[in-house]
Short mmCIF file of C-alpha atoms in Angstrom, two decimals:
data_model
loop_
_atom_site.label_atom_id
_atom_site.label_comp_id
_atom_site.label_asym_id
_atom_site.label_seq_id
_atom_site.Cartn_x
_atom_site.Cartn_y
_atom_site.Cartn_z
CA TRP A 180 0.00 0.00 0.00
CA ILE A 181 1.72 3.17 -1.16
CA ASP A 182 0.13 6.28 0.29
CA MET A 183 0.91 10.01 0.16
CA ASN A 184 3.04 9.06 -2.85
CA GLU A 185 3.44 12.50 -4.32
CA LEU A 186 4.86 15.73 -2.97
CA ALA A 187 2.66 16.55 0.03
CA ASN A 188 2.82 19.69 2.13
CA PHE A 189 0.33 20.98 4.67
CA CYS A 190 1.62 24.56 4.35
CA PRO A 191 1.28 25.44 0.66
CA GLY A 192 2.74 28.61 -0.76
CA THR A 193 6.05 30.02 -1.97
CA THR A 194 6.94 32.36 0.91
CA CYS A 195 6.48 30.97 4.42
CA VAL A 196 7.11 32.15 8.00
CA ARG A 197 6.47 30.32 11.28
CA GLN A 198 2.96 30.80 12.63
CA SER A 199 2.80 32.27 16.09
CA GLY A 200 1.02 30.17 18.67
CA VAL A 201 1.53 26.87 16.82
CA THR A 202 3.77 24.25 18.43
CA CYS A 203 5.89 22.34 15.96
CA PRO A 204 6.56 19.57 15.36
CA ASN A 205 3.05 18.44 16.15
CA THR A 206 2.30 15.20 17.95
CA GLY A 207 -0.84 13.43 19.07
CA SER A 208 -3.98 13.07 16.98
CA ILE A 209 -4.02 12.80 13.21
CA SER A 210 -5.54 16.27 12.90
CA ALA A 211 -2.76 17.75 15.06
CA ILE A 212 -0.02 16.06 13.07
CA THR A 213 -1.25 17.70 9.89
CA THR A 214 -1.59 21.19 11.37
CA CYS A 215 0.27 23.77 9.31
CA CYS A 216 3.24 25.21 11.21
CA LEU A 217 3.77 28.04 8.76
CA ARG A 218 1.92 30.94 7.20
CA CYS A 219 2.51 30.96 3.46
CA SER A 220 1.84 33.36 0.62
CA GLY A 221 3.24 34.33 -2.75
CA ASP A 222 1.03 32.18 -4.93
CA GLY A 223 -0.27 34.87 -7.26
CA ASN A 224 0.97 33.40 -10.54
CA LYS A 225 -0.60 31.50 -13.42
CA TYR A 226 0.88 28.14 -12.40
CA ASP A 227 -0.45 28.19 -8.85
CA ASN A 228 -3.68 29.80 -10.00
CA PRO A 229 -4.26 28.64 -13.58
CA PRO A 230 -7.20 30.05 -15.58
CA PHE A 231 -9.52 27.18 -14.64
CA ALA A 232 -10.90 25.73 -11.43
CA ILE A 233 -10.91 22.10 -10.37
CA ASN A 234 -13.11 20.68 -7.65
CA ASN A 235 -10.19 20.11 -5.29
CA VAL A 236 -11.25 18.83 -1.84
CA ASN A 237 -14.88 19.53 -2.81
CA SER A 238 -14.33 23.24 -2.22
CA ARG A 239 -12.43 24.38 -5.30
CA ASP A 240 -9.26 24.92 -3.33
CA ALA A 241 -6.12 26.01 -5.14
CA ILE A 242 -4.59 23.39 -7.41
CA TYR A 243 -1.51 23.19 -5.16
CA ASN A 244 -3.50 22.74 -1.93
CA LYS A 245 -1.60 20.38 0.42
CA GLY A 246 1.17 20.03 -2.14
CA ILE A 247 4.15 22.15 -3.07
CA SER A 248 3.55 25.18 -5.23
CA THR A 249 2.91 24.16 -8.80
CA SER A 250 5.15 27.04 -9.87
CA ALA A 251 8.18 25.37 -8.24
CA LEU A 252 10.97 24.31 -10.59
CA GLN A 253 12.11 20.68 -10.84
CA TYR A 254 15.44 19.47 -12.17
CA GLY A 255 15.88 20.61 -15.75
CA ASN A 256 13.68 23.67 -15.23
CA ILE A 257 10.52 21.56 -15.41
CA ARG A 258 7.72 23.07 -13.38
CA GLN A 259 5.89 21.08 -10.72
CA TYR A 260 2.76 22.01 -12.68
CA ASP A 261 3.92 19.66 -15.47
CA ALA A 262 5.61 16.97 -13.37
CA HIS A 263 3.28 16.53 -10.39
CA ASN A 264 1.35 13.55 -11.72
CA LEU A 265 4.53 11.61 -12.52
CA TYR A 266 5.29 10.91 -8.85
CA GLY A 267 2.50 8.41 -8.31
CA ILE A 268 2.84 6.49 -11.55
CA THR A 269 6.64 6.22 -11.40
CA GLU A 270 6.56 5.03 -7.80
CA SER A 271 3.85 2.56 -8.79
CA ILE A 272 6.01 1.12 -11.56
CA VAL A 273 9.05 0.74 -9.29
CA THR A 274 7.08 -0.68 -6.35
CA ASN A 275 5.30 -3.27 -8.48
CA THR A 276 8.51 -4.26 -10.26
CA VAL A 277 10.48 -4.73 -7.04
CA GLN A 278 7.66 -6.65 -5.33
CA GLU A 279 7.48 -9.10 -8.21
CA GLU A 280 11.25 -9.47 -8.44
CA LEU A 281 11.52 -10.25 -4.72
CA ALA A 282 8.63 -12.71 -4.53
CA ASN A 283 8.69 -14.02 -8.11
CA LYS A 284 4.91 -13.84 -7.94
CA ARG A 285 2.28 -11.32 -8.98
CA SER A 286 2.07 -8.45 -6.56
CA PHE A 287 -0.90 -6.47 -5.37
CA VAL A 288 -0.01 -2.82 -4.87
CA LEU A 289 -2.64 -0.26 -3.86
CA SER A 290 -1.74 3.34 -4.69
CA ARG A 291 -3.31 6.63 -3.67
CA SER A 292 -1.71 8.69 -6.44
CA THR A 293 -2.28 7.39 -9.96
CA PHE A 294 -2.29 8.62 -13.53
CA PRO A 295 -3.88 7.28 -16.74
CA GLY A 296 -2.29 3.89 -17.37
CA SER A 297 -1.36 3.22 -13.74
CA GLY A 298 -3.71 0.23 -13.81
CA ALA A 299 -1.06 -1.84 -15.57
CA HIS A 300 0.93 -1.72 -12.33
CA VAL A 301 -1.32 -0.96 -9.36
CA ALA A 302 -4.84 -0.81 -7.98
CA HIS A 303 -6.37 2.45 -6.77
CA TRP A 304 -8.84 3.58 -4.17
CA THR A 305 -10.72 6.84 -4.46
CA GLY A 306 -9.13 8.51 -1.44
CA ASP A 307 -10.39 9.80 1.87
CA ASN A 308 -14.13 9.88 1.39
CA ALA A 309 -16.64 10.57 4.15
CA ALA A 310 -19.37 8.47 5.74
CA THR A 311 -22.12 10.34 3.90
CA TRP A 312 -24.80 9.44 1.41
CA ASN A 313 -23.34 11.94 -1.02
CA ASP A 314 -19.99 10.15 -1.01
CA LEU A 315 -21.72 6.79 -1.44
CA ARG A 316 -23.43 8.18 -4.53
CA TRP A 317 -20.31 9.73 -6.00
CA SER A 318 -18.28 6.58 -5.55
CA VAL A 319 -20.00 5.09 -8.61
CA PRO A 320 -19.11 7.68 -11.29
CA THR A 321 -15.65 8.05 -9.74
CA ILE A 322 -14.95 4.34 -10.14
CA LEU A 323 -16.31 4.37 -13.68
CA LYS A 324 -14.03 7.27 -14.62
CA PHE A 325 -10.96 5.52 -13.30
CA GLY A 326 -11.83 2.47 -15.37
CA LEU A 327 -11.83 4.71 -18.43
CA PHE A 328 -8.47 6.16 -17.31
CA GLY A 329 -6.92 2.70 -17.61
CA ILE A 330 -7.18 1.75 -13.93
CA PRO A 331 -9.61 -1.18 -13.78
CA MET A 332 -8.94 -2.37 -10.21
CA VAL A 333 -10.51 0.50 -8.28
CA GLY A 334 -12.89 0.99 -5.37
CA ALA A 335 -14.02 3.40 -2.68
CA ASP A 336 -13.75 2.99 1.10
CA ILE A 337 -16.96 1.11 1.91
CA CYS A 338 -19.05 2.78 4.66
CA GLY A 339 -16.86 5.89 4.43
CA PHE A 340 -13.36 6.78 5.67
CA SER A 341 -13.95 9.84 7.85
CA GLY A 342 -16.80 10.55 10.22
CA ALA A 343 -19.23 8.19 11.91
CA SER A 344 -21.03 5.76 9.65
CA ASN A 345 -24.40 4.31 10.63
CA MET A 346 -26.31 1.10 10.14
CA GLU A 347 -28.38 2.09 7.10
CA LEU A 348 -25.54 3.82 5.27
CA CYS A 349 -23.15 0.96 5.93
CA ALA A 350 -25.72 -1.63 4.87
CA ARG A 351 -26.37 0.11 1.55
CA TRP A 352 -22.66 0.71 0.99
CA THR A 353 -21.75 -2.90 1.79
CA ALA A 354 -24.24 -4.09 -0.81
CA LEU A 355 -22.94 -1.65 -3.43
CA GLY A 356 -19.27 -2.16 -2.56
CA SER A 357 -19.57 -5.90 -3.04
CA PHE A 358 -19.66 -5.13 -6.77
CA TYR A 359 -16.75 -2.68 -6.84
CA PRO A 360 -13.75 -4.15 -8.68
CA PHE A 361 -11.74 -3.49 -5.49
CA ALA A 362 -13.92 -3.98 -2.40
CA ARG A 363 -12.69 -2.83 1.02
CA ASN A 364 -14.33 -1.49 4.18
CA HIS A 365 -11.84 1.04 5.56
CA ASN A 366 -11.91 4.04 7.89
CA ASN A 367 -9.54 6.17 9.92
CA LEU A 368 -8.29 5.60 13.45
CA GLU A 369 -10.43 8.35 14.94
CA ALA A 370 -13.72 7.12 13.46
CA PRO A 371 -16.03 4.65 15.25
CA SER A 372 -15.83 0.99 14.28
CA GLN A 373 -17.82 0.08 11.19
CA GLU A 374 -16.93 -3.54 10.55
CA THR A 375 -19.66 -5.64 9.00
CA TYR A 376 -20.34 -7.33 12.34
CA VAL A 377 -21.00 -4.07 14.25
CA TRP A 378 -24.68 -4.02 13.24
CA PRO A 379 -26.66 -7.29 12.90
CA GLU A 380 -28.48 -5.85 9.88
CA VAL A 381 -25.19 -5.13 8.11
CA THR A 382 -23.98 -8.62 8.95
CA THR A 383 -27.01 -10.03 7.15
CA VAL A 384 -26.44 -7.74 4.17
CA GLY A 385 -22.78 -8.76 4.07
CA GLN A 386 -23.59 -12.44 4.13
CA LYS A 387 -25.86 -11.98 1.12
CA PHE A 388 -23.84 -9.61 -1.04
CA ILE A 389 -20.26 -10.41 -0.07
CA GLY A 390 -21.30 -14.05 -0.37
CA MET A 391 -22.46 -13.34 -3.91
CA ARG A 392 -19.18 -11.59 -4.66
CA TYR A 393 -17.29 -14.73 -3.68
CA ARG A 394 -19.56 -16.77 -5.93
CA LEU A 395 -18.81 -14.35 -8.78
CA LEU A 396 -15.02 -14.46 -8.37
CA PRO A 397 -14.47 -16.62 -11.50
CA TYR A 398 -16.38 -14.03 -13.53
CA ILE A 399 -14.60 -11.07 -11.91
CA TYR A 400 -11.23 -12.78 -12.42
CA THR A 401 -12.08 -13.34 -16.09
CA LEU A 402 -12.91 -9.63 -16.36
CA GLY A 403 -9.48 -8.91 -14.88
CA TYR A 404 -7.94 -11.04 -17.62
CA HIS A 405 -9.75 -9.06 -20.30
CA ALA A 406 -8.71 -5.80 -18.63
CA HIS A 407 -5.10 -6.98 -18.72
CA VAL A 408 -4.95 -8.12 -22.34
CA GLU A 409 -7.55 -5.86 -23.97
CA GLY A 410 -7.91 -2.82 -21.71
CA PHE A 411 -11.61 -3.20 -20.95
CA PRO A 412 -12.72 -1.71 -17.60
CA ILE A 413 -14.14 -4.15 -15.07
CA ALA A 414 -16.85 -1.70 -13.95
CA ARG A 415 -18.33 0.06 -16.96
CA PRO A 416 -20.77 2.91 -17.60
CA LEU A 417 -23.91 1.73 -19.35
CA PHE A 418 -23.10 3.75 -22.46
CA MET A 419 -20.01 1.61 -22.98
CA GLU A 420 -22.13 -1.52 -23.40
CA PHE A 421 -25.04 0.25 -25.11
CA PRO A 422 -23.43 3.04 -27.16
CA THR A 423 -26.41 3.54 -29.48
CA ASP A 424 -28.89 3.96 -26.60
CA THR A 425 -28.78 7.68 -25.87
CA ALA A 426 -30.77 7.17 -22.66
CA THR A 427 -27.65 5.61 -21.10
CA TYR A 428 -25.48 8.69 -21.62
CA GLY A 429 -26.59 10.57 -18.50
CA ILE A 430 -26.72 7.62 -16.08
CA ASN A 431 -24.36 8.17 -13.14
CA TYR A 432 -25.39 5.73 -10.44
CA GLN A 433 -25.99 2.46 -12.30
CA PHE A 434 -23.15 0.48 -13.82
CA MET A 435 -22.29 -2.72 -15.61
CA LEU A 436 -19.91 -5.19 -13.99
CA GLY A 437 -18.37 -6.50 -17.17
CA ASN A 438 -20.81 -7.07 -19.99
CA ALA A 439 -23.16 -9.38 -18.08
CA LEU A 440 -24.29 -7.77 -14.79
CA LEU A 441 -26.28 -4.56 -14.35
CA VAL A 442 -26.01 -3.10 -10.83
CA THR A 443 -28.68 -0.65 -9.64
CA PRO A 444 -27.55 0.66 -6.22
CA VAL A 445 -29.81 2.17 -3.59
CA VAL A 446 -28.13 5.53 -3.00
CA ASN A 447 -30.68 7.54 -1.01
CA GLN A 448 -31.32 7.48 2.72
CA GLY A 449 -34.60 5.91 3.78
CA ALA A 450 -35.35 4.60 0.29
CA THR A 451 -38.00 1.89 -0.05
CA SER A 452 -37.72 1.72 -3.83
CA VAL A 453 -35.09 2.30 -6.49
CA THR A 454 -35.55 3.26 -10.13
CA GLY A 455 -33.14 2.04 -12.75
CA TYR A 456 -32.90 2.12 -16.52
CA TYR A 457 -32.90 -1.23 -18.31
CA PRO A 458 -31.65 -1.17 -21.92
CA ALA A 459 -33.52 -3.22 -24.49
CA GLY A 460 -33.36 -6.93 -23.82
CA VAL A 461 -34.10 -9.49 -21.15
CA TRP A 462 -32.74 -9.05 -17.62
CA TYR A 463 -32.79 -11.67 -14.85
CA ASN A 464 -32.38 -10.87 -11.16
CA ILE A 465 -29.27 -12.76 -10.10
CA PHE A 466 -30.74 -13.64 -6.68
CA ASP A 467 -34.30 -14.79 -7.43
CA TYR A 468 -34.16 -15.07 -11.26
CA SER A 469 -37.21 -12.83 -11.76
CA LYS A 470 -37.26 -11.32 -15.24
CA ILE A 471 -37.56 -7.85 -16.73
CA SER A 472 -38.27 -7.63 -20.46
CA SER A 473 -37.40 -4.17 -21.70
CA THR A 474 -37.49 -2.19 -24.88
CA GLY A 475 -35.37 0.43 -23.11
CA ARG A 476 -37.23 1.80 -20.11
CA SER A 477 -36.98 2.77 -16.45
CA VAL A 478 -38.28 0.31 -13.87
CA THR A 479 -39.00 1.05 -10.21
CA THR A 480 -38.34 -1.82 -7.80
CA THR A 481 -39.48 -2.04 -4.18
CA VAL A 482 -36.50 -2.69 -1.89
CA THR A 483 -35.93 -3.53 1.75
CA LEU A 484 -32.68 -2.87 3.57
CA TYR A 485 -31.50 -6.25 2.33
CA ASP A 486 -32.08 -5.67 -1.40
CA LEU A 487 -30.00 -4.26 -4.23
CA PRO A 488 -31.14 -5.07 -7.77
CA VAL A 489 -28.45 -6.91 -9.75
CA HIS A 490 -29.56 -8.21 -13.13
CA PHE A 491 -28.02 -10.76 -15.45
CA ARG A 492 -28.13 -9.71 -19.09
CA GLY A 493 -29.91 -11.94 -21.60
CA GLY A 494 -27.42 -13.24 -24.15
CA THR A 495 -24.57 -13.73 -21.67
CA ILE A 496 -23.09 -16.70 -19.80
CA LEU A 497 -20.87 -16.71 -16.73
CA ALA A 498 -19.27 -19.25 -14.41
CA MET A 499 -19.67 -19.05 -10.64
CA HIS A 500 -18.17 -20.86 -7.65
CA GLN A 501 -19.96 -21.76 -4.45
CA THR A 502 -19.71 -19.17 -1.68
CA ALA A 503 -16.84 -19.45 0.82
CA LEU A 504 -15.05 -17.42 3.48
CA THR A 505 -11.87 -16.95 1.43
CA SER A 506 -11.03 -16.77 -2.25
CA THR A 507 -8.68 -19.74 -1.78
CA ALA A 508 -11.52 -21.85 -0.42
CA ALA A 509 -13.92 -20.65 -3.12
CA ARG A 510 -11.50 -21.76 -5.86
CA LEU A 511 -11.79 -25.32 -4.59
CA THR A 512 -15.57 -25.46 -4.95
CA PRO A 513 -17.39 -26.74 -8.08
CA PHE A 514 -18.60 -24.43 -10.82
CA ASP A 515 -22.17 -23.45 -11.53
CA ILE A 516 -22.59 -22.13 -15.08
CA LEU A 517 -25.35 -19.54 -15.41
CA VAL A 518 -26.89 -19.06 -18.85
CA ALA A 519 -29.24 -16.16 -19.68
CA LEU A 520 -30.99 -16.86 -22.95
CA PRO A 521 -32.11 -13.77 -24.86
CA ALA A 522 -35.59 -13.43 -26.33
CA SER A 523 -34.09 -14.70 -29.58
CA GLY A 524 -30.61 -15.61 -30.73
CA ASN A 525 -27.63 -16.98 -28.85
CA ALA A 526 -25.85 -16.44 -25.55
CA ASP A 527 -22.10 -16.57 -24.98
CA GLY A 528 -19.45 -16.06 -22.34
CA ASP A 529 -16.04 -17.25 -21.28
CA LEU A 530 -13.89 -18.29 -18.33
CA TYR A 531 -10.19 -17.69 -17.68
CA LEU A 532 -8.33 -19.84 -15.16
CA ASP A 533 -4.72 -19.85 -13.97
CA ASP A 534 -2.84 -20.26 -10.68
CA GLY A 535 -3.25 -16.58 -9.75
CA GLU A 536 0.46 -16.11 -9.05
CA THR A 537 2.69 -16.73 -12.07
CA ILE A 538 3.88 -13.44 -13.55
CA SER A 539 4.66 -13.99 -17.22
CA ASN A 540 3.16 -16.49 -19.64
CA PRO A 541 1.14 -18.31 -17.00
CA SER A 542 -0.27 -21.73 -17.75
CA ALA A 543 -3.91 -20.93 -18.37
CA THR A 544 -7.17 -22.60 -19.31
CA ILE A 545 -9.66 -20.63 -21.40
CA VAL A 546 -13.18 -21.92 -21.87
CA LYS A 547 -15.81 -20.53 -24.24
CA PHE A 548 -19.52 -20.98 -23.56
CA THR A 549 -22.33 -20.76 -26.12
CA ALA A 550 -26.04 -21.49 -25.87
CA SER A 551 -29.22 -21.27 -27.89
CA ALA A 552 -32.72 -22.63 -27.45
CA GLY A 553 -32.22 -26.26 -26.50
CA THR A 554 -28.41 -26.44 -26.51
CA PHE A 555 -25.48 -25.45 -24.30
CA THR A 556 -21.85 -26.01 -25.32
CA SER A 557 -18.62 -25.59 -23.36
CA THR A 558 -15.49 -25.54 -25.53
CA VAL A 559 -11.94 -25.53 -24.15
CA GLU A 560 -9.83 -23.23 -26.33
CA LYS A 561 -6.66 -23.46 -24.26
CA ASN A 562 -5.89 -26.07 -21.63
CA ASP A 563 -2.53 -25.49 -19.95
CA TYR A 564 -3.54 -24.90 -16.32
CA ALA A 565 -3.24 -28.18 -14.41
CA GLY A 566 -5.58 -26.97 -11.67
CA ALA A 567 -8.48 -27.03 -14.10
CA HIS A 568 -8.23 -30.83 -14.37
CA SER A 569 -9.79 -31.25 -10.94
CA SER A 570 -12.36 -28.44 -11.24
CA LEU A 571 -15.82 -29.99 -11.50
CA VAL A 572 -18.99 -28.51 -12.95
CA ASN A 573 -21.80 -28.86 -10.43
CA LYS A 574 -24.69 -27.71 -12.59
CA VAL A 575 -25.77 -25.60 -15.53
CA ILE A 576 -28.60 -23.14 -14.84
CA VAL A 577 -30.44 -21.95 -17.94
CA LEU A 578 -32.78 -18.95 -17.72
CA GLY A 579 -35.36 -18.31 -20.41
CA VAL A 580 -36.47 -21.91 -21.03
CA THR A 581 -40.13 -21.40 -21.87
CA SER A 582 -41.39 -24.95 -21.31
CA SER A 583 -40.44 -27.89 -19.13
CA PRO A 584 -38.16 -30.33 -20.97
CA SER A 585 -38.59 -34.05 -20.54
CA SER A 586 -34.96 -35.06 -21.05
CA VAL A 587 -31.37 -33.84 -21.24
CA SER A 588 -28.44 -35.40 -23.07
CA LEU A 589 -25.97 -35.11 -20.18
CA GLY A 590 -26.57 -35.19 -16.45
CA SER A 591 -30.10 -34.92 -15.12
CA ILE A 592 -32.84 -32.34 -14.69
CA SER A 593 -32.73 -31.27 -11.06
CA LYS A 594 -35.32 -28.48 -11.30
CA TYR A 595 -37.59 -26.64 -13.68
CA ASP A 596 -39.43 -23.54 -12.44
CA SER A 597 -42.08 -22.25 -14.82
CA ALA A 598 -42.46 -18.94 -12.93
CA THR A 599 -38.84 -17.95 -13.64
CA GLN A 600 -38.42 -20.19 -16.73
CA ARG A 601 -35.40 -21.69 -15.01
CA LEU A 602 -33.93 -25.06 -15.93
CA GLU A 603 -31.27 -26.56 -13.66
CA ILE A 604 -29.22 -29.45 -15.03
CA SER A 605 -27.18 -31.36 -12.47
CA LEU A 606 -23.81 -32.75 -13.59
CA SER A 607 -22.69 -34.00 -10.19
CA SER A 608 -23.22 -37.64 -11.14
CA VAL A 609 -21.13 -37.50 -14.32
CA LYS A 610 -18.07 -35.80 -12.75
CA GLN A 611 -17.76 -33.33 -15.61
CA THR A 612 -14.58 -31.24 -15.39
CA ILE A 613 -14.32 -27.67 -16.64
CA ASP A 614 -11.30 -28.50 -18.82
CA THR A 615 -13.18 -30.97 -21.05
CA ASP A 616 -15.52 -30.07 -23.91
CA PHE A 617 -19.15 -30.96 -23.38
CA THR A 618 -22.56 -30.25 -24.88
CA ILE A 619 -25.99 -30.50 -23.29
CA THR A 620 -29.22 -30.57 -25.24
CA TRP A 621 -32.71 -30.56 -23.77
CA LYS A 622 -36.09 -31.19 -25.30
#
């Protein structure tokens, strides 16, 4: 974790004198340590006050606030104004490189200061947010922007970093944060405890949504693979998946997790319903499999404290594990393959597997999934990861099956629910591994 990894200074300005009545150096609380010991001035120039304003610290402070003056000269007569953003990305590159050289394994480095392209080296969190509903709301567009900046592994401090969180806020934020690419509950030393177990209601929310995150780890890991080799963000604005739907252009608080999952967070205090926009197609609730058929419209859903609408996009397929307390344990559980048939046409998806540690040219297994009315096929395109040989497929769940089939070509029918048009095909008896091609037909 590399923090404060740029030039930081709590007394900004070019001309400074000691402040009377301030004891330095400061000791004690965090707020005392960061008290400015000096009184500074001399910032009336175009580099410290450029002809534009940025929303720095939510109060449009000067661009150099809590840094050195952006008019300062670096080596080679380069102004801090032009070099400031290089600190974070260059330290990120060095830190990641050294970590991997020492351990000979992939590192995980979390950096406060980043720059477009930093995501090739480090993850990022959105900084010192507050335990407020406003900061919960703004976490979503912030994360989406960083994905577009080339930093796919990004998240906000769940429940808020500064100030006192509360049960409702933390419950809603825990549900939302479970679908951040980088999910972490984190606050400062002076704030009250806000762990998931502090409130029984939040514990229940965590069990549901963090549990679902662990089930979705194969999908999220596959998204990480695509981010690495193709540059796609993990969390995406709706307009990225639906570029011709102009209604998606102004949506700030919904997002796609990859191409398959639409997340509609509850972002307002006391809310008993949430309205989201559903682009044209078929959408299945990932928890109860209820369906929304849309031509491109807004839908209002009633929610309790324990609800957050997450919908699986018709035409997509993803692989899931069983829930577990750690990612290591989850990796050892069998796969469930979830298929969302569209109203017409085919569905597809993929799965990337490796050991999670090898740095370059890892042995990997890549599986492609396709489905249409009556048929599901799993095709292994690359099969170099030995761990895939022992990874079993527990069942295939197909959504959008309009009538109850009488037979399947592989495994057995374990359930058909006409209300949700859900067909579950158990493969537990045939010991089907994920690294072997197979096809299932039903009729």
